[in-house]
Coordinates of C-alpha atoms in Angstrom, one line a residue:
X1 CA 50.4 71.3 1.0
X2 CA 49.3 71.5 -2.5
X3 CA 47.8 74.9 -3.3
X4 CA 46.1 75.6 -6.7
X5 CA 45.1 79.0 -7.6
X6 CA 42.6 79.1 -10.4
X7 CA 41.8 82.9 -10.4
X8 CA 43.9 85.7 -9.8
X9 CA 41.8 88.7 -11.0
X10 CA 39.9 89.6 -7.8
X11 CA 38.7 92.9 -9.0
X12 CA 35.4 91.6 -10.4
X13 CA 34.3 89.4 -7.4
X14 CA 32.0 90.0 -4.5
X15 CA 33.1 93.3 -3.0
X16 CA 32.7 95.2 -6.2
X17 CA 29.6 93.3 -7.4
X18 CA 27.9 94.0 -4.2
X19 CA 28.0 97.8 -4.5
X20 CA 26.5 97.5 -7.9
X21 CA 23.7 95.0 -7.2
X22 CA 22.6 96.6 -4.0
X23 CA 21.3 99.6 -6.0
X24 CA 20.1 97.6 -9.0
X25 CA 16.4 97.4 -10.0
X26 CA 14.6 94.5 -8.5
X27 CA 12.3 92.8 -11.1
X28 CA 9.9 89.8 -11.0
X29 CA 8.0 88.0 -8.4
X30 CA 9.2 84.7 -7.2
X31 CA 7.1 81.7 -8.2
X32 CA 5.4 80.0 -5.4
X33 CA 5.9 82.7 -2.8
X34 CA 3.0 83.3 -0.5
X35 CA 1.4 80.0 -1.4
X36 CA 1.3 76.6 0.4
X37 CA 1.9 78.4 3.7
X38 CA 0.1 75.8 5.9
X39 CA 1.4 72.3 5.1
X40 CA 1.2 69.1 7.1
X41 CA 4.0 68.9 9.6
X42 CA 5.3 72.4 8.8
X43 CA 5.5 74.9 11.8
X44 CA 4.0 78.1 10.5
X45 CA 2.6 80.4 13.1
X46 CA 0.3 82.8 11.4
X47 CA 0.9 85.5 14.0
X48 CA 4.5 85.8 12.8
X49 CA 4.7 88.5 9.9
X50 CA 5.9 86.9 6.7
X51 CA 8.3 88.9 4.4
X52 CA 7.7 89.0 0.7
X53 CA 10.1 87.4 -1.7
X54 CA 11.1 88.7 -5.1
X55 CA 13.0 86.6 -7.6
X56 CA 16.1 88.5 -8.6
X57 CA 18.5 86.2 -10.6
X58 CA 21.2 83.6 -10.3
X59 CA 24.1 82.9 -8.0
X60 CA 27.4 81.7 -9.4
X61 CA 30.6 80.6 -7.6
X62 CA 34.1 81.1 -8.8
X63 CA 36.9 78.9 -7.5
X64 CA 39.7 81.0 -6.0
X65 CA 42.0 78.3 -4.7
X66 CA 42.1 74.7 -3.4
X67 CA 43.9 73.9 -0.3
X68 CA 44.9 70.3 0.6
X69 CA 45.0 69.3 4.3
X70 CA 47.7 66.8 4.7
X71 CA 48.6 65.2 8.1
X72 CA 51.9 64.1 9.7
X73 CA 53.2 63.5 13.2
X74 CA 51.9 66.8 14.3
X75 CA 48.8 67.3 12.3
X76 CA 45.9 65.0 13.4
X77 CA 44.0 63.0 10.8
X78 CA 40.6 64.4 10.2
X79 CA 37.9 61.9 9.3
X80 CA 34.8 63.7 8.6
X81 CA 34.2 67.4 9.2
X82 CA 30.5 68.2 10.0
X83 CA 31.1 71.8 11.2
X84 CA 33.8 74.4 10.5
X85 CA 34.4 78.1 11.0
X86 CA 37.0 80.8 10.3
X87 CA 38.3 82.4 13.5
X88 CA 38.7 86.1 13.8
X89 CA 42.4 85.5 13.4
X90 CA 41.7 83.8 10.0
X91 CA 42.5 80.2 11.2
X92 CA 40.3 77.2 10.5
X93 CA 38.2 75.6 13.3
X94 CA 36.8 72.1 12.6
X95 CA 34.9 69.4 14.5
X96 CA 35.6 65.8 13.4
X97 CA 32.5 63.7 13.5
X98 CA 34.6 60.4 13.4
X99 CA 37.2 61.1 16.0
X100 CA 34.9 63.5 18.1
X101 CA 37.7 66.0 18.4
X102 CA 37.9 69.8 17.7
X103 CA 41.0 71.3 16.2
X104 CA 42.5 74.6 15.0
X105 CA 44.6 74.7 11.8
X106 CA 46.2 77.4 9.8
X107 CA 44.9 76.2 6.5
X108 CA 47.1 78.6 4.5
X109 CA 50.4 76.8 5.4
X110 CA 48.8 73.4 6.5
X111 CA 50.0 74.0 10.0
X112 CA 48.4 72.3 13.0
X113 CA 47.9 74.9 15.9
X114 CA 46.0 73.1 18.7
X115 CA 43.1 70.9 19.7
X116 CA 40.4 71.7 22.3
X117 CA 39.8 69.3 25.1
X118 CA 40.3 65.5 25.0
X119 CA 38.2 62.3 25.0
X120 CA 36.7 61.4 28.4
X121 CA 34.2 62.2 31.0
X122 CA 36.2 64.5 33.3
X123 CA 36.6 68.2 33.5
X124 CA 37.7 69.5 30.1
X125 CA 36.9 66.3 28.4
X126 CA 34.2 65.4 26.0
X127 CA 32.6 62.5 24.1
X128 CA 31.5 64.4 21.1
X129 CA 32.3 67.7 19.4
X130 CA 29.4 69.2 17.5
X131 CA 30.4 72.9 16.9
X132 CA 32.3 75.8 18.4
X133 CA 32.1 79.6 18.9
X134 CA 34.3 82.3 20.0
X135 CA 33.0 85.1 22.3
X136 CA 34.1 88.8 22.0
X137 CA 36.7 88.3 24.7
X138 CA 38.3 85.4 22.8
X139 CA 37.0 82.4 24.8
X140 CA 36.2 79.3 23.0
X141 CA 33.1 77.3 23.5
X142 CA 32.8 73.6 22.5
X143 CA 29.4 71.8 22.4
X144 CA 29.3 68.2 23.5
X145 CA 25.9 66.8 22.8
X146 CA 26.7 63.3 23.9
X147 CA 27.2 64.4 27.5
X148 CA 24.8 67.4 27.2
X149 CA 27.4 70.0 28.0
X150 CA 29.3 73.1 26.8
X151 CA 33.0 73.3 27.5
X152 CA 34.8 76.7 27.8
X153 CA 38.5 77.3 26.9
X154 CA 40.8 80.2 26.7
X155 CA 42.1 81.2 23.2
X156 CA 45.1 79.0 23.6
X157 CA 43.1 75.9 24.4
X158 CA 43.3 75.7 28.3
X159 CA 40.3 74.5 29.9
X160 CA 38.2 77.0 32.1
X161 CA 35.0 75.5 33.0
X162 CA 31.8 73.8 31.7
X163 CA 28.0 73.8 32.0
X164 CA 25.2 71.5 31.3
X165 CA 23.2 72.0 28.1
X166 CA 21.1 69.0 27.5
X167 CA 19.6 68.6 24.1
X168 CA 21.7 71.3 22.5
X169 CA 22.8 71.0 18.8
X170 CA 24.1 74.6 17.9
X171 CA 26.0 77.2 19.9
X172 CA 26.7 80.9 19.2
X173 CA 28.4 83.7 21.1
X174 CA 26.4 87.0 20.8
X175 CA 28.0 90.3 20.1
X176 CA 27.4 91.5 23.6
X177 CA 28.7 88.4 25.3
X178 CA 25.6 86.1 25.8
X179 CA 25.8 82.5 24.8
X180 CA 23.0 81.1 22.7
X181 CA 22.2 77.4 22.3
X182 CA 19.7 75.8 20.0
X183 CA 18.2 72.8 21.9
X184 CA 15.3 70.4 22.2
X185 CA 13.6 71.2 25.4
X186 CA 11.8 68.7 27.8
X187 CA 8.7 69.0 25.6
X188 CA 10.8 68.0 22.6
X189 CA 10.3 71.3 20.9
X190 CA 13.1 73.2 19.4
X191 CA 14.1 76.4 21.4
X192 CA 16.7 79.1 21.4
X193 CA 18.2 79.6 24.9
X194 CA 20.1 82.7 26.0
X195 CA 22.6 82.4 28.8
X196 CA 24.9 84.7 30.7
X197 CA 28.4 84.1 29.5
X198 CA 29.9 84.7 33.1
X199 CA 27.5 82.7 35.3
X200 CA 25.8 80.4 32.7
X201 CA 22.4 81.7 34.0
X202 CA 19.5 81.2 31.7
X203 CA 18.1 84.6 30.7
X204 CA 15.4 83.4 28.2
X205 CA 14.2 80.5 26.1
X206 CA 12.3 81.0 23.0
X207 CA 10.2 78.1 21.5
X208 CA 10.7 77.9 17.7
X209 CA 7.7 75.7 16.8
X210 CA 4.1 75.9 17.5
X211 CA 3.2 72.4 16.3
X212 CA 4.2 69.0 17.5
X213 CA 7.2 67.8 15.4
X214 CA 8.7 65.9 18.4
X215 CA 10.0 62.9 16.4
X216 CA 11.9 65.0 14.0
X217 CA 13.0 67.6 16.5
X218 CA 14.5 64.8 18.6
X219 CA 15.9 62.5 16.0
X220 CA 17.1 65.1 13.6
X221 CA 18.0 68.0 15.9
X222 CA 21.4 68.2 14.2
X223 CA 19.7 69.1 11.0
X224 CA 18.3 72.4 12.4
X225 CA 20.3 75.4 11.4
X226 CA 21.0 78.5 13.2
X227 CA 23.0 81.5 11.9
X228 CA 23.9 84.8 13.7
X229 CA 23.8 88.2 12.1
X230 CA 26.1 90.2 14.4
X231 CA 25.6 93.4 12.5
X232 CA 21.7 93.4 13.1
X233 CA 21.8 91.2 16.2
X234 CA 19.4 88.9 14.6
X235 CA 19.4 84.9 14.5
X236 CA 18.1 83.0 11.5
X237 CA 16.6 79.6 12.4
X238 CA 15.5 76.9 10.0
X239 CA 14.0 73.7 11.4
X240 CA 14.8 70.2 10.4
X241 CA 11.5 69.9 8.6
X242 CA 10.6 73.4 7.4
X243 CA 11.5 75.8 4.7
X244 CA 10.4 78.9 6.4
X245 CA 13.3 80.8 8.1
X246 CA 12.4 82.5 11.3
X247 CA 14.2 85.9 12.3
X248 CA 14.8 86.1 16.0
X249 CA 15.8 89.3 17.9
X250 CA 19.0 88.3 19.8
X251 CA 18.2 90.9 22.5
X252 CA 14.6 90.1 23.3
X253 CA 14.3 86.6 22.0
X254 CA 11.2 87.6 20.1
X255 CA 10.4 85.9 16.7
X256 CA 10.0 89.0 14.6
X257 CA 9.4 87.7 11.1
X258 CA 9.7 84.7 8.7
X259 CA 10.4 84.1 5.2
X260 CA 11.0 81.3 2.7
X261 CA 10.2 79.6 -0.6
X262 CA 8.9 76.1 -0.6
X263 CA 11.6 74.1 -2.6
X264 CA 10.7 72.0 -5.6
X265 CA 10.1 68.4 -4.4
X266 CA 9.6 69.5 -0.8
X267 CA 7.9 66.8 1.2
X268 CA 6.5 67.9 4.6
X269 CA 6.6 65.7 7.8
X270 CA 3.8 63.1 7.7
X271 CA 1.4 62.8 10.6
X272 CA 3.0 59.6 12.0
X273 CA 6.1 61.5 12.9
X274 CA 4.3 63.9 15.2
X275 CA 4.8 61.9 18.3
X276 CA 8.2 60.6 19.4
X277 CA 6.8 57.2 20.6
X278 CA 5.6 56.4 17.1
X279 CA 8.8 56.7 15.2
X280 CA 10.8 53.5 14.3
X281 CA 14.2 52.6 13.0
X282 CA 12.5 52.0 9.7
X283 CA 11.3 55.6 9.7
X284 CA 14.9 56.7 10.1
X285 CA 16.2 54.4 7.3
X286 CA 13.4 55.2 4.9
X287 CA 12.9 58.8 5.4
X288 CA 10.2 60.3 3.3
X289 CA 10.2 63.9 4.1
X290 CA 12.7 66.9 3.3
X291 CA 15.4 68.1 5.6
X292 CA 17.4 71.2 5.8
X293 CA 20.9 70.5 4.4
X294 CA 22.9 73.6 5.5
X295 CA 22.5 77.4 6.1
X296 CA 25.4 79.8 5.8
X297 CA 25.5 83.6 6.3
X298 CA 27.7 85.5 4.0
X299 CA 29.0 89.0 5.2
X300 CA 25.8 89.4 7.2
X301 CA 24.0 90.2 3.9
X302 CA 23.2 86.9 2.2
X303 CA 21.7 83.7 3.6
X304 CA 22.5 80.6 1.5
X305 CA 20.3 77.6 2.3
X306 CA 20.2 74.0 0.9
X307 CA 17.5 71.3 1.2
X308 CA 17.9 67.5 1.3
X309 CA 15.0 65.8 -0.5
X310 CA 13.9 62.2 0.3
X311 CA 15.0 59.5 -2.3
X312 CA 17.4 61.8 -4.1
X313 CA 21.0 62.8 -4.1
X314 CA 20.1 66.2 -5.4
X315 CA 20.2 69.1 -3.0
X316 CA 18.4 72.3 -3.8
X317 CA 19.9 75.7 -2.9
X318 CA 18.5 79.2 -2.6
X319 CA 20.1 82.4 -1.5
X320 CA 18.2 85.2 0.2
X321 CA 19.4 88.8 0.2
X322 CA 18.9 90.2 3.7
X323 CA 16.7 93.4 4.1
X324 CA 15.7 94.2 7.7
X325 CA 12.7 96.2 6.8
X326 CA 11.2 95.2 3.5
X327 CA 11.0 92.3 0.9
X328 CA 13.8 90.0 0.3
X329 CA 15.5 89.3 -3.1
X330 CA 15.9 85.7 -3.9
X331 CA 18.6 84.1 -6.0
X332 CA 18.9 80.4 -7.4
X333 CA 22.2 78.7 -8.2
X334 CA 23.0 78.8 -12.0
X335 CA 23.5 75.4 -13.7
X336 CA 27.2 75.4 -13.4
X337 CA 27.3 76.3 -9.7
X338 CA 24.5 73.7 -9.1
X339 CA 26.9 71.1 -10.7
X340 CA 29.5 71.9 -8.0
X341 CA 27.2 70.4 -5.4
X342 CA 25.8 67.5 -7.4
X343 CA 26.5 64.8 -6.5
X344 CA 27.0 65.9 -3.0
X345 CA 29.8 63.4 -2.2
X346 CA 33.2 62.0 -3.1
X347 CA 33.4 58.3 -3.6
X348 CA 30.2 57.7 -1.7
X349 CA 31.3 59.9 1.3
X350 CA 29.1 62.9 1.9
X351 CA 30.6 66.4 1.5
X352 CA 31.2 68.0 4.8
X353 CA 30.8 71.5 6.1
X354 CA 30.3 74.8 4.4
X355 CA 31.3 78.3 6.0
X356 CA 31.8 81.8 5.0
X357 CA 34.3 84.5 5.9
X358 CA 34.2 88.0 4.5
X359 CA 33.0 87.8 1.0
X360 CA 34.2 84.1 0.4
X361 CA 32.5 80.7 0.7
X362 CA 34.7 77.8 2.0
X363 CA 33.8 74.2 1.4
X364 CA 35.5 71.1 2.9
X365 CA 35.5 68.0 0.9
X366 CA 36.6 64.6 2.4
X367 CA 39.6 62.9 0.8
X368 CA 38.9 60.3 -1.9
X369 CA 39.5 56.8 -0.5
X370 CA 42.7 56.3 -2.6
X371 CA 44.3 59.3 -0.9
X372 CA 42.9 59.1 2.5
X373 CA 46.1 57.8 3.9
X374 CA 47.9 61.0 3.3
X375 CA 45.2 63.8 3.3
X376 CA 42.6 65.0 5.6
X377 CA 40.6 66.5 2.6
X378 CA 40.6 69.8 0.8
X379 CA 39.3 73.3 1.4
X380 CA 37.8 74.9 -1.7
X381 CA 37.5 78.8 -1.5
X382 CA 35.0 80.4 -3.8
X383 CA 34.0 84.0 -4.6
X384 CA 30.2 84.5 -4.7
X385 CA 28.8 86.3 -7.8
X386 CA 25.2 87.5 -8.1
X387 CA 23.8 88.0 -11.6
X388 CA 20.6 89.8 -11.7
X389 CA 17.8 89.5 -14.3

């Protein structure tokens, strides 16, 4: 494994800066906030209270280290990471979109630990691996959208049981043990479903849209994003054709608030997509509406969101500073940091997953074609810096 450390002075990064910026004076009002609230194709229930936004400054990333993931007779080759997470033990969990496998790796010493499940249709087997979660008791849940199921393993990878979860695209374990899935229901509307972790019984289902977006909900359900704030027991949901983040109480399932800034270049879902029967393959290939790119929660305090605009390789990023009771501070990426994500690919291969652990942001980048025979890609670890106006 090749490890490159680019910064060694950690005294100036996120933990110290956070204590300073939390009490800093908030200035300015964000341009465009509060306007364009009802758009064609954008779910925007007026009954949901909208939080005000205030422009606060810029976000910068400082590269701390780069870790290359090789592979050998023990380490499985990883083709395309669409999801990754850092476990409570500090190991890396990844799902490979190409091999449809799920792995755990100690990325610090490039050591393969285990895989979860195997390809197939029997007990403990799956045909796809979308994402994973670990509950408070250490059990691992793997989402298999291809077969509409969730598989449960113990912490060392032994299969326990499985349950149906048709239409699901995201999964989270709550702080008190419930299992939450983001799914498309029988009406082709996104919903958040809460289940008992012991019996798989469905406690509640919360519809997350009040307008017909059936085509985009079905075709692009994997683009919908869901983050869990364990400190506040709140979910943040952002639909595949929306810029308004919805806050959902994890205990009651109630949508309590929404917030969002309309990105520059945002194109809402045209009317022809509002019926699943009217969408075509040409619509998929010539998409002319904006999609959510990613959404990552940092330290339960900062929500980083990206948007994928049609006809462009440029992604737009914005970060919200979470405030449970009042207005939210909003930060844009500075020019240097924006350049880290532009273009958003290596040798024509899209950059994969982003996750956060403690105060750091982790980005997986696929290997360049010329080194793909000896590398599964690299993990870049960044410190997040906030610079107020």
